[in-house]
Coordinates of C-alpha atoms and ligand atoms in Angstrom, one line a residue:
X1 CA 24.4 -65.9 -20.2
X2 CA 22.9 -68.7 -17.8
X3 CA 24.4 -71.7 -16.3
X4 CA 21.4 -73.8 -18.4
X5 CA 23.0 -75.6 -20.8
X6 CA 25.4 -77.2 -18.4
X7 CA 22.7 -78.8 -15.7
X8 CA 20.3 -79.7 -18.7
X9 CA 23.0 -81.8 -20.4
X10 CA 23.4 -83.7 -17.3
X11 CA 20.9 -85.6 -18.3
X12 CA 21.4 -88.2 -21.3
X13 CA 19.7 -88.3 -24.2
X14 CA 17.4 -90.6 -24.7
X15 CA 18.0 -92.6 -27.8
X16 CA 15.1 -94.6 -29.3
X17 CA 15.5 -97.6 -31.0
X18 CA 14.3 -96.6 -34.5
X19 CA 13.5 -100.1 -36.0
X20 CA 11.4 -101.2 -33.1
X21 CA 9.7 -97.6 -33.2
X22 CA 6.2 -97.7 -35.5
X23 CA 6.8 -94.4 -36.4
X24 CA 5.7 -93.2 -40.4
X25 CA 8.7 -94.7 -42.1
X26 CA 9.3 -91.6 -44.4
X27 CA 9.9 -89.8 -41.1
X28 CA 12.9 -91.2 -39.9
X29 CA 15.4 -88.8 -41.3
X30 CA 15.0 -85.5 -39.8
X31 CA 17.2 -83.4 -42.1
X32 CA 15.9 -85.7 -45.2
X33 CA 12.5 -84.6 -44.3
X34 CA 13.0 -80.8 -43.7
X35 CA 15.0 -80.6 -46.6
X36 CA 12.0 -82.4 -48.9
X37 CA 9.1 -80.4 -46.9
X38 CA 7.2 -77.9 -48.4
X39 CA 3.8 -76.0 -46.9
X40 CA 1.8 -77.1 -50.7
X41 CA 3.3 -80.5 -50.5
X42 CA 1.2 -80.7 -46.9
X43 CA -1.5 -79.1 -48.6
X44 CA -1.6 -82.2 -51.2
X45 CA -2.2 -84.3 -47.9
X46 CA -5.7 -82.5 -47.7
X47 CA -8.8 -82.4 -49.9
X48 CA -9.5 -79.2 -50.7
X49 CA -13.5 -78.2 -50.8
X50 CA -15.5 -79.8 -53.6
X51 CA -15.2 -78.0 -56.9
X52 CA -12.1 -76.1 -56.1
X53 CA -14.2 -74.1 -53.9
X54 CA -11.2 -73.4 -51.4
X55 CA -10.3 -74.7 -48.0
X56 CA -12.2 -75.2 -44.8
X57 CA -11.3 -76.7 -41.6
X58 CA -14.1 -78.8 -41.2
X59 CA -14.5 -80.6 -44.2
X60 CA -10.9 -81.6 -43.8
X61 CA -11.8 -82.7 -40.4
X62 CA -15.1 -84.3 -41.1
X63 CA -16.5 -84.7 -44.1
X64 CA -14.1 -86.2 -46.3
X65 CA -13.6 -88.9 -43.6
X66 CA -17.3 -89.4 -43.4
X67 CA -17.6 -90.0 -47.5
X68 CA -15.3 -92.4 -47.1
X69 CA -14.1 -95.9 -45.0
X70 CA -13.9 -94.2 -42.1
X71 CA -17.6 -92.8 -41.5
X72 CA -18.6 -95.2 -39.0
X73 CA -15.2 -94.9 -37.0
X74 CA -15.9 -92.8 -33.5
X75 CA -14.5 -89.7 -34.7
X76 CA -15.2 -87.8 -31.1
X77 CA -15.4 -90.4 -27.9
X78 CA -16.4 -88.7 -24.7
X79 CA -15.9 -89.8 -21.1
X80 CA -18.2 -88.9 -18.8
X81 CA -18.2 -88.3 -15.0
X82 CA -18.9 -92.2 -14.0
X83 CA -16.5 -93.3 -16.5
X84 CA -19.0 -94.6 -19.7
X85 CA -18.4 -93.1 -23.1
X86 CA -20.5 -91.5 -25.5
X87 CA -19.4 -91.2 -29.1
X88 CA -19.7 -89.3 -32.4
X89 CA -18.7 -91.2 -35.1
X90 CA -17.2 -89.4 -38.6
X91 CA -21.1 -89.5 -40.0
X92 CA -22.7 -88.4 -37.1
X93 CA -20.2 -85.6 -36.8
X94 CA -20.9 -85.1 -40.5
X95 CA -24.4 -84.7 -39.8
X96 CA -24.8 -82.7 -36.7
X97 CA -22.4 -80.1 -38.1
X98 CA -24.7 -79.8 -41.1
X99 CA -27.4 -79.3 -39.0
X100 CA -25.7 -76.5 -36.7
X101 CA -24.4 -74.7 -39.4
X102 CA -28.1 -74.6 -40.9
X103 CA -29.3 -73.5 -37.4
X104 CA -26.6 -70.6 -37.8
X105 CA -27.9 -69.8 -41.2
X106 CA -31.6 -69.7 -40.3
X107 CA -30.8 -67.4 -37.8
X108 CA -29.1 -65.2 -39.8
X109 CA -25.5 -65.4 -38.6
X110 CA -23.0 -64.8 -41.5
X111 CA -19.7 -65.4 -42.6
X112 CA -17.0 -63.7 -40.6
X113 CA -19.2 -63.4 -37.7
X114 CA -17.7 -64.7 -34.1
X115 CA -20.0 -67.3 -32.6
X116 CA -18.7 -68.2 -28.9
X117 CA -19.1 -71.3 -27.1
X118 CA -19.0 -71.4 -23.1
X119 CA -19.4 -74.8 -22.3
X120 CA -17.3 -78.0 -20.5
X121 CA -15.7 -80.4 -22.9
X122 CA -19.5 -81.9 -23.9
X123 CA -20.3 -83.0 -27.9
X124 CA -22.1 -79.8 -28.0
X125 CA -19.1 -77.7 -28.2
X126 CA -17.2 -80.0 -30.5
X127 CA -20.2 -79.8 -33.1
X128 CA -20.7 -76.3 -32.8
X129 CA -17.1 -75.6 -33.6
X130 CA -17.3 -77.3 -36.8
X131 CA -20.4 -76.3 -37.7
X132 CA -19.4 -72.5 -37.1
X133 CA -16.8 -73.4 -39.6
X134 CA -19.3 -74.9 -42.1
X135 CA -20.9 -71.8 -42.2
X136 CA -17.7 -69.4 -42.8
X137 CA -18.4 -68.1 -39.4
X138 CA -15.7 -67.6 -37.1
X139 CA -15.7 -69.8 -33.7
X140 CA -13.8 -68.3 -30.3
X141 CA -14.6 -71.1 -27.3
X142 CA -14.1 -69.6 -24.1
X143 CA -13.1 -71.5 -20.4
X144 CA -16.1 -73.1 -18.8
X145 CA -14.8 -71.8 -15.5
X146 CA -14.7 -68.0 -16.6
X147 CA -16.2 -65.5 -14.5
X148 CA -19.0 -62.6 -15.4
X149 CA -16.2 -60.3 -16.5
X150 CA -13.5 -62.1 -18.4
X151 CA -16.8 -63.8 -20.8
X152 CA -18.0 -59.9 -21.2
X153 CA -14.7 -58.4 -22.0
X154 CA -13.9 -61.5 -25.1
X155 CA -17.6 -61.4 -26.2
X156 CA -17.2 -57.5 -26.6
X157 CA -13.9 -57.4 -27.8
X158 CA -15.0 -60.5 -30.5
X159 CA -18.3 -58.6 -31.2
X160 CA -20.1 -62.2 -30.5
X161 CA -23.1 -62.9 -32.3
X162 CA -24.3 -65.8 -31.3
X163 CA -23.3 -67.8 -28.0
X164 CA -23.4 -71.5 -26.8
X165 CA -24.1 -72.4 -23.4
X166 CA -25.6 -74.3 -20.8
X167 CA -28.5 -73.0 -18.5
X168 CA -26.6 -72.8 -15.4
X169 CA -23.8 -70.8 -16.9
X170 CA -26.2 -68.5 -18.7
X171 CA -27.8 -67.6 -15.3
X172 CA -24.6 -67.2 -13.5
X173 CA -22.2 -65.8 -16.3
X174 CA -24.3 -64.2 -19.1
X175 CA -27.3 -62.9 -17.5
X176 CA -25.8 -60.1 -15.7
X177 CA -24.1 -59.1 -18.5
X178 CA -26.3 -59.3 -21.3
X179 CA -27.3 -55.8 -21.3
X180 CA -23.8 -54.5 -21.9
X181 CA -23.5 -56.6 -25.3
X182 CA -25.9 -55.2 -27.6
X183 CA -24.2 -57.3 -30.5
X184 CA -24.8 -60.6 -29.0
X185 CA -28.0 -61.5 -30.6
X186 CA -28.6 -65.1 -30.0
X187 CA -27.8 -67.2 -26.7
X188 CA -28.6 -71.2 -27.3
X189 CA -28.6 -73.4 -24.6
X190 CA -27.9 -76.8 -25.1
X191 CA -29.7 -78.2 -21.9
X192 CA -33.1 -75.7 -22.4
X193 CA -35.4 -78.9 -22.6
X194 CA -38.1 -77.5 -24.3
X195 CA -37.9 -74.3 -21.6
X196 CA -35.2 -71.7 -22.8
X197 CA -34.7 -68.9 -20.4
X198 CA -36.3 -65.9 -21.8
X199 CA -34.0 -64.4 -24.0
X200 CA -32.3 -67.6 -25.3
X201 CA -33.5 -70.6 -27.4
X202 CA -33.2 -74.2 -27.3
X203 CA -30.5 -75.7 -29.4
X204 CA -31.7 -79.0 -29.3
X205 CA -35.2 -77.9 -30.9
X206 CA -33.5 -75.6 -33.4
X207 CA -31.3 -78.7 -34.2
X208 CA -34.2 -81.0 -34.7
X209 CA -35.9 -78.6 -36.5
X210 CA -33.0 -77.3 -39.1
X211 CA -33.7 -76.6 -42.0
X212 CA -32.2 -78.4 -44.8
X213 CA -28.8 -77.9 -45.0
X214 CA -27.8 -76.2 -48.0
X215 CA -24.2 -77.3 -48.6
X216 CA -21.0 -76.4 -46.8
X217 CA -20.1 -72.6 -47.5
X218 CA -17.3 -71.3 -49.8
X219 CA -14.3 -70.7 -47.7
X220 CA -10.6 -69.5 -48.9
X221 CA -7.2 -70.1 -47.1
X222 CA -6.9 -66.8 -46.0
X223 CA -10.3 -66.1 -44.5
X224 CA -10.7 -65.9 -40.6
X225 CA -11.7 -69.5 -38.9
X226 CA -10.8 -69.1 -35.1
X227 CA -10.5 -66.5 -32.5
X228 CA -8.5 -67.6 -29.8
X229 CA -7.3 -65.9 -26.6
X230 CA -4.0 -66.3 -25.3
X231 CA -3.3 -67.5 -21.7
X232 CA -2.9 -64.3 -20.2
X233 CA 0.4 -65.5 -18.5
X234 CA 2.2 -62.0 -19.1
X235 CA -0.8 -59.6 -19.0
X236 CA -4.4 -59.0 -20.9
X237 CA -5.0 -61.9 -22.9
X238 CA -4.8 -61.1 -26.9
X239 CA -7.3 -62.4 -29.7
X240 CA -5.5 -64.0 -32.0
X241 CA -6.8 -64.5 -35.1
X242 CA -6.8 -67.8 -37.3
X243 CA -7.4 -68.7 -40.6
X244 CA -8.6 -72.2 -42.4
X245 CA -5.4 -72.3 -44.1
X246 CA -4.1 -73.2 -40.3
X247 CA -5.5 -77.0 -41.1
X248 CA -2.5 -77.5 -43.2
X249 CA 0.1 -77.1 -40.2
X250 CA -2.2 -79.4 -38.1
X251 CA -2.0 -81.9 -40.4
X252 CA 1.5 -81.8 -40.5
X253 CA 2.7 -81.5 -37.0
X254 CA 0.2 -83.8 -36.3
X255 CA 2.4 -86.6 -38.0
X256 CA 5.8 -84.7 -37.6
X257 CA 5.4 -83.8 -33.7
X258 CA 2.5 -86.7 -32.7
X259 CA 3.2 -89.4 -34.9
X260 CA -0.6 -89.8 -35.5
X261 CA -1.4 -92.8 -37.8
X262 CA -5.4 -93.6 -38.5
X263 CA -5.7 -96.2 -36.4
X264 CA -4.2 -94.3 -33.2
X265 CA -6.4 -93.8 -30.4
X266 CA -5.4 -90.2 -29.3
X267 CA -6.1 -88.2 -26.1
X268 CA -5.3 -84.4 -25.7
X269 CA -6.2 -83.1 -22.3
X270 CA -6.4 -80.0 -22.9
X271 CA -9.7 -77.9 -23.2
X272 CA -10.2 -75.9 -26.1
X273 CA -10.9 -72.8 -24.3
X274 CA -6.9 -73.2 -24.4
X275 CA -5.9 -72.9 -28.1
X276 CA -4.2 -76.7 -27.6
X277 CA -7.5 -77.9 -27.3
X278 CA -9.0 -76.9 -30.3
X279 CA -5.7 -77.3 -32.3
X280 CA -4.5 -80.8 -31.3
X281 CA -7.9 -81.8 -29.4
X282 CA -9.9 -81.2 -32.3
X283 CA -8.6 -80.6 -36.0
X284 CA -5.1 -82.4 -35.9
X285 CA -6.7 -85.5 -34.9
X286 CA -9.7 -85.6 -36.9
X287 CA -7.8 -84.2 -40.3
X288 CA -5.8 -87.9 -39.6
X289 CA -8.9 -89.6 -39.1
X290 CA -7.9 -91.0 -35.6
X291 CA -10.1 -91.5 -32.9
X292 CA -9.9 -88.5 -30.4
X293 CA -10.8 -89.1 -26.7
X294 CA -12.6 -86.4 -24.8
X295 CA -12.7 -86.2 -20.7
X296 CA -15.6 -84.3 -19.6
X297 CA -14.1 -84.2 -16.5
X298 CA -11.3 -82.7 -14.3
X299 CA -7.3 -83.6 -14.0
X300 CA -6.9 -86.7 -11.8
X301 CA -4.5 -89.3 -11.2
X302 CA -6.7 -92.0 -10.9
X303 CA -9.0 -91.3 -13.4
X304 CA -6.2 -90.5 -15.5
X305 CA -4.6 -93.7 -15.7
X306 CA -8.0 -95.6 -15.9
X307 CA -8.6 -93.5 -18.7
X308 CA -5.7 -94.4 -20.8
X309 CA -5.7 -98.1 -20.0
X310 CA -9.5 -98.7 -20.7
X311 CA -9.4 -96.5 -23.9
X312 CA -6.3 -98.0 -25.0
X313 CA -4.6 -94.8 -25.5
X314 CA -2.2 -95.1 -28.1
X315 CA -0.7 -91.2 -28.3
X316 CA -1.4 -88.9 -25.3
X317 CA -0.6 -85.0 -25.4
X318 CA -0.9 -83.7 -22.5
X319 CA 1.1 -80.6 -20.5
X320 CA 3.8 -80.3 -17.9
X321 CA 1.4 -79.4 -14.9
X322 CA -0.5 -82.3 -15.3
X323 CA 2.9 -84.5 -15.6
X324 CA 3.8 -83.0 -12.5
X325 CA 1.1 -84.0 -10.6
X326 CA 0.9 -87.1 -11.9
X327 CA 4.5 -87.3 -10.7
X328 CA 3.7 -85.9 -7.5
X329 CA 1.3 -88.9 -6.7
X330 CA 4.0 -91.3 -7.5
X331 CA 4.9 -93.4 -10.6
X332 CA 3.0 -96.4 -8.4
X333 CA -0.3 -95.3 -9.2
X334 CA 0.2 -95.9 -12.9
X335 CA 1.5 -99.7 -11.9
X336 CA -2.0 -101.2 -11.9
X337 CA -3.3 -99.7 -15.1
X338 CA -2.6 -101.5 -18.3
X339 CA -0.7 -99.3 -20.7
X340 CA 0.6 -101.3 -23.4
X341 CA -1.2 -99.7 -25.7
X342 CA 0.3 -96.3 -25.1
X343 CA 3.6 -95.6 -27.9
X344 CA 4.1 -91.9 -27.9
X345 CA 3.8 -89.1 -25.4
X346 CA 4.2 -85.5 -25.8
X347 CA 3.9 -82.3 -23.8
X348 CA 3.4 -78.6 -24.1
X349 CA 2.5 -75.2 -22.3
X350 CA 5.4 -74.6 -20.1
X351 CA 8.9 -75.9 -19.9
X352 CA 8.9 -79.4 -19.2
X353 CA 11.7 -80.4 -16.6
X354 CA 14.3 -83.4 -17.5
X355 CA 13.1 -84.8 -14.3
X356 CA 9.7 -85.2 -15.8
X357 CA 10.7 -86.7 -19.4
X358 CA 12.9 -89.8 -17.7
X359 CA 10.2 -90.2 -14.7
X360 CA 8.0 -90.6 -18.0
X361 CA 9.8 -93.5 -19.3
X362 CA 9.5 -94.9 -15.2
X363 CA 5.7 -94.8 -15.2
X364 CA 4.4 -95.2 -18.7
X365 CA 7.3 -96.7 -20.4
X366 CA 7.4 -93.8 -22.8
X367 CA 9.5 -90.9 -22.4
X368 CA 7.8 -87.4 -22.6
X369 CA 8.2 -85.5 -26.2
X370 CA 8.4 -81.9 -25.2
X371 CA 7.2 -79.3 -27.8
X372 CA 7.0 -75.6 -28.1
X373 CA 4.4 -73.2 -29.3
X374 CA 2.2 -70.5 -28.7
X375 CA -1.5 -69.2 -29.7
X376 CA 0.0 -67.0 -32.1
X377 CA 2.2 -70.2 -33.7
X378 CA -1.8 -71.8 -34.2
X379 CA 0.8 -75.1 -34.2
X380 CA 3.9 -76.8 -33.4
X381 CA 6.7 -75.3 -34.3
X382 CA 9.3 -77.2 -32.2
X383 CA 9.5 -80.2 -31.0
X384 CA 11.0 -83.3 -29.9
X385 CA 10.7 -85.3 -33.4
X386 CA 8.5 -87.9 -33.4
X387 CA 11.3 -90.3 -34.9
X388 CA 14.9 -89.5 -33.3
X389 CA 16.2 -88.9 -30.2
X390 CA 15.2 -86.9 -27.0
X391 CA 17.2 -84.7 -25.5
X392 CA 15.2 -84.0 -21.9
X393 CA 15.2 -80.5 -20.6
X394 CA 15.1 -79.7 -24.5
X395 CA 12.2 -78.1 -26.6
X396 CA 13.7 -80.1 -29.8
X397 CA 14.4 -79.0 -33.3
X398 CA 12.0 -76.5 -35.6
X399 CA 9.8 -78.8 -37.2
X400 CA 10.0 -79.2 -41.0
X401 CA 9.0 -76.1 -42.3
X402 CA 9.5 -73.8 -39.8
X403 CA 12.5 -71.4 -39.6
X404 CA 13.3 -70.5 -36.1
X405 CA 16.5 -68.4 -35.0
X406 CA 17.6 -66.5 -31.9
X407 CA 17.4 -62.9 -32.1
X408 CA 20.3 -60.9 -30.1
X409 CA 19.0 -58.6 -27.1
X410 CA 20.7 -55.6 -26.4
X411 CA 21.1 -54.7 -22.4
X412 CA 17.6 -53.1 -22.3
X413 CA 16.2 -56.7 -23.4
X414 CA 15.5 -55.0 -27.2
X415 CA 16.2 -56.8 -30.3
X416 CA 19.6 -55.8 -31.7
X417 CA 18.9 -54.1 -35.2
X418 CA 21.7 -53.6 -37.7
X419 CA 20.2 -51.2 -40.2
X420 CA 16.9 -52.9 -40.5
X421 CA 18.0 -56.4 -40.4
X422 CA 18.0 -58.3 -36.7
X423 CA 20.9 -59.6 -35.2
X424 CA 21.0 -63.6 -34.9
X425 CA 23.1 -65.2 -32.4
X426 CA 25.0 -68.2 -34.0
X427 CA 27.4 -69.4 -31.6
X428 CA 26.0 -72.2 -29.2
X429 CA 24.5 -71.9 -26.1
X430 CA 24.0 -68.3 -25.9
X431 CA 20.5 -66.7 -24.9
X432 CA 18.4 -64.8 -27.7
X433 CA 14.7 -64.3 -28.1
X434 CA 13.3 -67.1 -29.9
X435 CA 12.2 -65.5 -33.3
X436 CA 10.2 -67.5 -36.5
X437 CA 10.4 -66.7 -40.0
X438 CA 6.6 -65.5 -41.0
X439 CA 5.1 -67.9 -43.9
X440 CA 3.7 -71.0 -42.3
X441 CA 0.2 -71.4 -42.4
X442 CA -1.5 -71.1 -39.3
X443 CA 0.1 -68.3 -37.5
X444 CA -2.0 -65.7 -36.3
X445 CA -3.0 -62.8 -38.6
X446 CA -3.5 -60.3 -36.3
X447 CA -4.5 -59.4 -32.7
X448 CA -8.2 -58.8 -33.1
X449 CA -8.6 -55.1 -33.2
X450 CA -4.9 -54.4 -31.9
X451 CA -3.2 -53.7 -35.1
X452 CA -0.3 -51.9 -33.8
X453 CA 0.4 -54.6 -30.5
X454 CA 0.4 -57.1 -33.7
X455 CA 3.2 -55.3 -35.4
X456 CA 5.2 -54.9 -32.6
X457 CA 5.9 -58.3 -33.1
X458 CA 7.8 -58.2 -36.2
X459 CA 11.6 -57.0 -36.0
X460 CA 13.3 -57.2 -39.1
X461 CA 11.7 -60.2 -41.0
X462 CA 11.3 -62.0 -37.5
X463 CA 7.9 -62.7 -35.4
X464 CA 9.7 -62.3 -32.4
X465 CA 7.9 -64.6 -29.7
X466 CA 8.7 -63.0 -26.4
X467 CA 10.5 -66.3 -25.4
X468 CA 14.3 -66.5 -24.6
X469 CA 16.4 -69.6 -25.3
X470 CA 19.6 -71.1 -26.5
X471 CA 20.3 -73.4 -29.5
X472 CA 22.8 -76.3 -28.6
X473 CA 25.5 -77.1 -31.6
X474 CA 23.3 -80.0 -32.8
X475 CA 20.1 -77.4 -33.2
X476 CA 18.2 -78.5 -30.2
X477 CA 16.6 -75.7 -28.6
X478 CA 16.7 -75.0 -24.7
X479 CA 14.0 -73.1 -23.1
X480 CA 15.3 -70.1 -20.7
X481 CA 12.2 -68.2 -19.7
X482 CA 9.9 -65.5 -20.9
X483 CA 11.6 -62.1 -21.7
X484 CA 9.1 -61.1 -18.6
X485 CA 10.4 -63.8 -16.6
X486 CA 14.4 -63.8 -16.8
X487 CA 16.3 -62.6 -13.7
X488 CA 18.8 -60.3 -13.6
X489 CA 21.4 -61.2 -10.7
X490 CA 25.3 -59.3 -9.9
X491 CA 25.6 -59.2 -14.1
X492 CA 24.2 -63.2 -14.7
X493 CA 20.5 -63.6 -16.7
X494 CA 18.9 -66.2 -14.9
X495 CA 16.4 -68.2 -16.7
X496 CA 13.6 -69.3 -13.8
X497 CA 13.1 -72.7 -15.8
X498 CA 16.6 -74.0 -14.9
X499 CA 16.6 -73.1 -11.3
X500 CA 13.5 -74.7 -10.8
X501 CA 14.4 -77.9 -12.8
X502 CA 17.3 -78.4 -10.9
X503 CA 15.2 -77.7 -7.4
X504 CA 12.8 -80.2 -8.9
X505 CA 15.5 -83.0 -8.6
X506 CA 15.4 -83.0 -5.0
X507 CA 13.2 -85.4 -3.3
X508 CA 11.2 -83.0 -1.1
X509 CA 9.9 -80.7 -4.2
X510 CA 7.3 -81.4 -6.1
X511 CA 6.8 -78.2 -8.0
X512 CA 8.9 -74.6 -7.9
X513 CA 7.9 -71.3 -9.1
X514 CA 11.2 -68.8 -9.2
X515 CA 11.4 -65.1 -9.6
X516 CA 13.5 -62.4 -9.1
X517 CA 12.9 -59.6 -6.2
X518 CA 14.8 -56.2 -6.1
X519 CA 18.0 -56.3 -4.0
X520 CA 20.2 -53.3 -4.1
X521 CA 23.4 -55.1 -4.4
X522 CA 22.5 -58.0 -6.8
X523 CA 19.8 -55.8 -8.8
X524 CA 17.6 -58.6 -8.1
X525 CA 17.7 -61.9 -6.1
X526 CA 16.8 -65.2 -6.8
X527 CA 13.6 -66.5 -5.0
X528 CA 11.7 -69.8 -5.3
X529 CA 8.5 -71.0 -4.1
X530 CA 8.1 -74.7 -3.8
X531 CA 5.2 -77.1 -3.5
X532 CA 6.3 -79.7 -1.5
X533 CA 5.7 -83.8 -2.0
X534 CA 3.1 -85.3 0.3
X535 CA 5.1 -86.3 3.5
X536 CA 7.5 -83.8 3.4
X537 CA 7.1 -81.1 6.4
X538 CA 7.6 -77.1 5.3
X539 CA 10.6 -76.5 8.1
X540 CA 13.5 -74.2 8.2
X541 CA 15.9 -77.5 8.0
X542 CA 14.3 -78.6 5.0
X543 CA 14.4 -75.1 3.2
X544 CA 18.1 -74.4 4.1
X545 CA 18.7 -78.1 2.7
X546 CA 16.9 -77.2 -0.5
X547 CA 19.2 -74.6 -1.1
X548 CA 22.2 -75.6 -0.2
X549 CA 21.2 -78.5 -2.6
X550 CA 20.5 -75.6 -5.4
X551 CA 23.7 -74.0 -4.5
X552 CA 25.6 -77.3 -5.4
X553 CA 23.8 -78.0 -8.7
X554 CA 23.9 -74.0 -10.1
X555 CA 26.4 -72.6 -8.0
X556 CA 25.7 -69.6 -5.7
X557 CA 25.5 -67.1 -8.2
X558 CA 22.1 -68.5 -9.9
X559 CA 20.9 -70.3 -6.5
X560 CA 17.7 -69.2 -4.9
X561 CA 18.7 -67.1 -1.9
X562 CA 15.4 -66.8 -0.8
X563 CA 13.1 -69.9 -0.6
X564 CA 9.3 -70.2 0.8
X565 CA 7.2 -72.9 0.9
X566 CA 3.5 -72.6 -0.6
X567 CA 0.4 -74.9 -0.6
X568 CA -0.3 -74.3 -4.3
X569 CA 1.2 -72.1 -7.1
X570 CA -0.9 -69.9 -9.0
X571 CA -1.4 -71.0 -12.2
X572 CA -3.8 -69.8 -15.6
X573 CA -6.3 -72.3 -16.6
X574 CA -4.1 -73.4 -19.4
X575 CA -1.8 -74.9 -16.3
X576 CA 0.7 -72.6 -16.6
X577 CA 2.7 -71.1 -13.0
X578 CA 1.9 -67.2 -13.0
X579 CA 5.2 -66.0 -12.1
X580 CA 4.3 -62.5 -12.5
X581 CA 1.5 -62.7 -9.7
X582 CA 3.9 -64.6 -7.2
X583 CA 6.2 -61.6 -8.2
X584 CA 3.4 -59.2 -7.5
X585 CA 2.3 -60.8 -4.3
X586 CA 6.1 -60.6 -3.2
X587 CA 6.1 -57.0 -4.1
X588 CA 2.9 -56.1 -3.0
X589 CA 2.0 -54.3 -6.3
X590 CA -1.3 -54.7 -8.4
X591 CA -2.3 -58.2 -9.6
X592 CA -3.2 -57.3 -13.0
X593 CA -5.4 -59.2 -15.0
X594 CA -6.1 -61.9 -13.2
X595 CA -9.3 -63.3 -15.7
X596 CA -7.5 -66.5 -16.7
X597 CA -6.3 -67.4 -12.8
X598 CA -7.3 -70.8 -12.1
X599 CA -9.3 -70.5 -8.8
X600 CA -7.8 -73.7 -6.6
X601 CA -10.3 -76.8 -6.2
Ligands
ATP1 P1 0.3 -64.7 -22.7 O1 0.7 -64.1 -24.2 O2 -1.3 -64.1 -22.4 O3 0.9 -63.8 -21.9 P2 0.7 -67.5 -23.0 O4 2.1 -66.6 -23.6 O5 0.6 -68.2 -21.7 O6 0.0 -66.0 -22.2 P3 -0.2 -69.2 -24.3 O7 -0.1 -69.0 -26.4 O8 -1.0 -70.2 -24.1 O9 -0.6 -68.1 -23.9 O10 1.3 -69.9 -24.4 C1 2.3 -70.0 -25.0 C2 3.8 -69.7 -24.4 O11 3.8 -70.9 -23.4 C3 4.9 -69.9 -24.9 O12 5.4 -68.4 -25.5 C4 5.9 -70.4 -23.8 O13 6.2 -68.9 -22.9 C5 5.3 -71.1 -23.1 N1 5.2 -72.9 -23.6 C6 4.6 -73.2 -24.4 N2 5.1 -74.6 -24.6 C7 6.4 -74.3 -23.9 C8 7.8 -75.4 -24.0 N3 7.5 -76.6 -24.8 N4 8.6 -75.1 -22.8 C9 8.7 -73.9 -22.8 N5 7.7 -72.8 -22.6 C10 6.4 -73.3 -23.0
MG2 MG1 2.2 -65.7 -24.8

């Protein structure tokens, strides 16, 4: 067992003044909401396709609003590099997504065939995504920063039929590999300007001349809608298959975990190349009829504060890496901006250090609500529920409709089975593998072309997430580490997260990544890589001081024995610290799949 629970609970629970907190009034009681909730009850909040023709994400996100009083409201508002904005109302989005679906139909792209994008966060990406769903085809967004090889791998695995991209990206990343992709029949350029590259088409022209739209295709709950690749934090990215019914979960979790109201101005900072940018950058907010902000640029502290203030953002969903970056820049940077509209802040993607939750209150006037999910789960599963208290350092509790458990693991890290039933951890504060009972609507239905890998995720009626966690006596879950990242040292099981969080409490430490390195006596010893705040020098004295600081908090068995200063830690494009890469470099081993590694700017 790790010492994590003791260190984490040093941070006091943040109680919300429920009376003064404008949440959906029916959500205040967590237990009552969980008891009353069924996924069918959530489905009743959706429209379904007219004439009982099934369920389609794009219809729920766009069409039903375009036909109602929200038609003229901004659905997506894009902030350009110079700070100016361009918006698509629900009515605009209705019209453009119909056109895009018509274009696909005219090109002969069929139901179930895959349409990829390789684009920055510009309107065409969002129009293409929803238009593809209206054609009953499957959408797969890629990060525009991917190099030619990751693009080729994913297009090949997904048998991409059409690709939407820009001229520059096509020349640099697609043209060199095009010959290796015989299934890719159509490449549509968003900026062809009347003169497409050889072998490509001009999307704007096709949109202008699109045949009249014959109506949204019939799709059923279980029809494949999205293909999303995982972040590749632990190895080769997997293509997770999601179906139209996922929208039921986006709708429910948008309410429970993000507290979306129709008059919200909401901003999710994630790129759709990562599942968060699709599930919560597009689908959840539009299903709730809110205005969703999209920043076309990259992370920058001053720019982000400006957007929060100028756009009067009310609900903000971001990631620990971004919050740590803002923290590194200092709370003073926030002070010059009017953040008074902001009423709810949430984070996902990596463990959120308690330090950051509490700092949020100073900087934004709001604590940060951590929540947990994966590409595979398609939507938020565990969350510091919108209406109740926050426990800094905890991911929160399972959302209504989600059944979570901890599966006991043996010495080798394998799930313990009794006959075919998984043995569950029931005592508080004991580590197990986080598991979910299958059956929620946004659950992945497979890894594309990897059935065996998919089947290996299920044991004794549970979906195993690969993450280790603990649960406290009140049912809050505390992240310990990814199964692969956990360190075994002299009989202790050490979660990198708690060591990193303790290090971050030292005033000099901005970020930390912790790994185990082999040791003949202890099995493994803890090594930390540390990024310093501006103004601190990486001296030997500081190194010893930080190690001493961690020993006091964590005890000598858990604190790092080795500490190295780093300019920047390697991370994925979705912002996760890549401990496997730190370890491979430390041990001089091959770096493995690096297709999703962020190249420092
Ligand atoms: P891959 O599966 O390819 O190795 P990945 O797991 O990073 O990559 P994602 O699906 O983007 O791909 O990320 C999900 C994982 O991110 C979770 O399994 C968990 O390890 C981590 N994570 C997400 N949210 C949280 C959170 N709130 N606290 C701790 N960890 C989190
Ligand atoms: Mg994963």
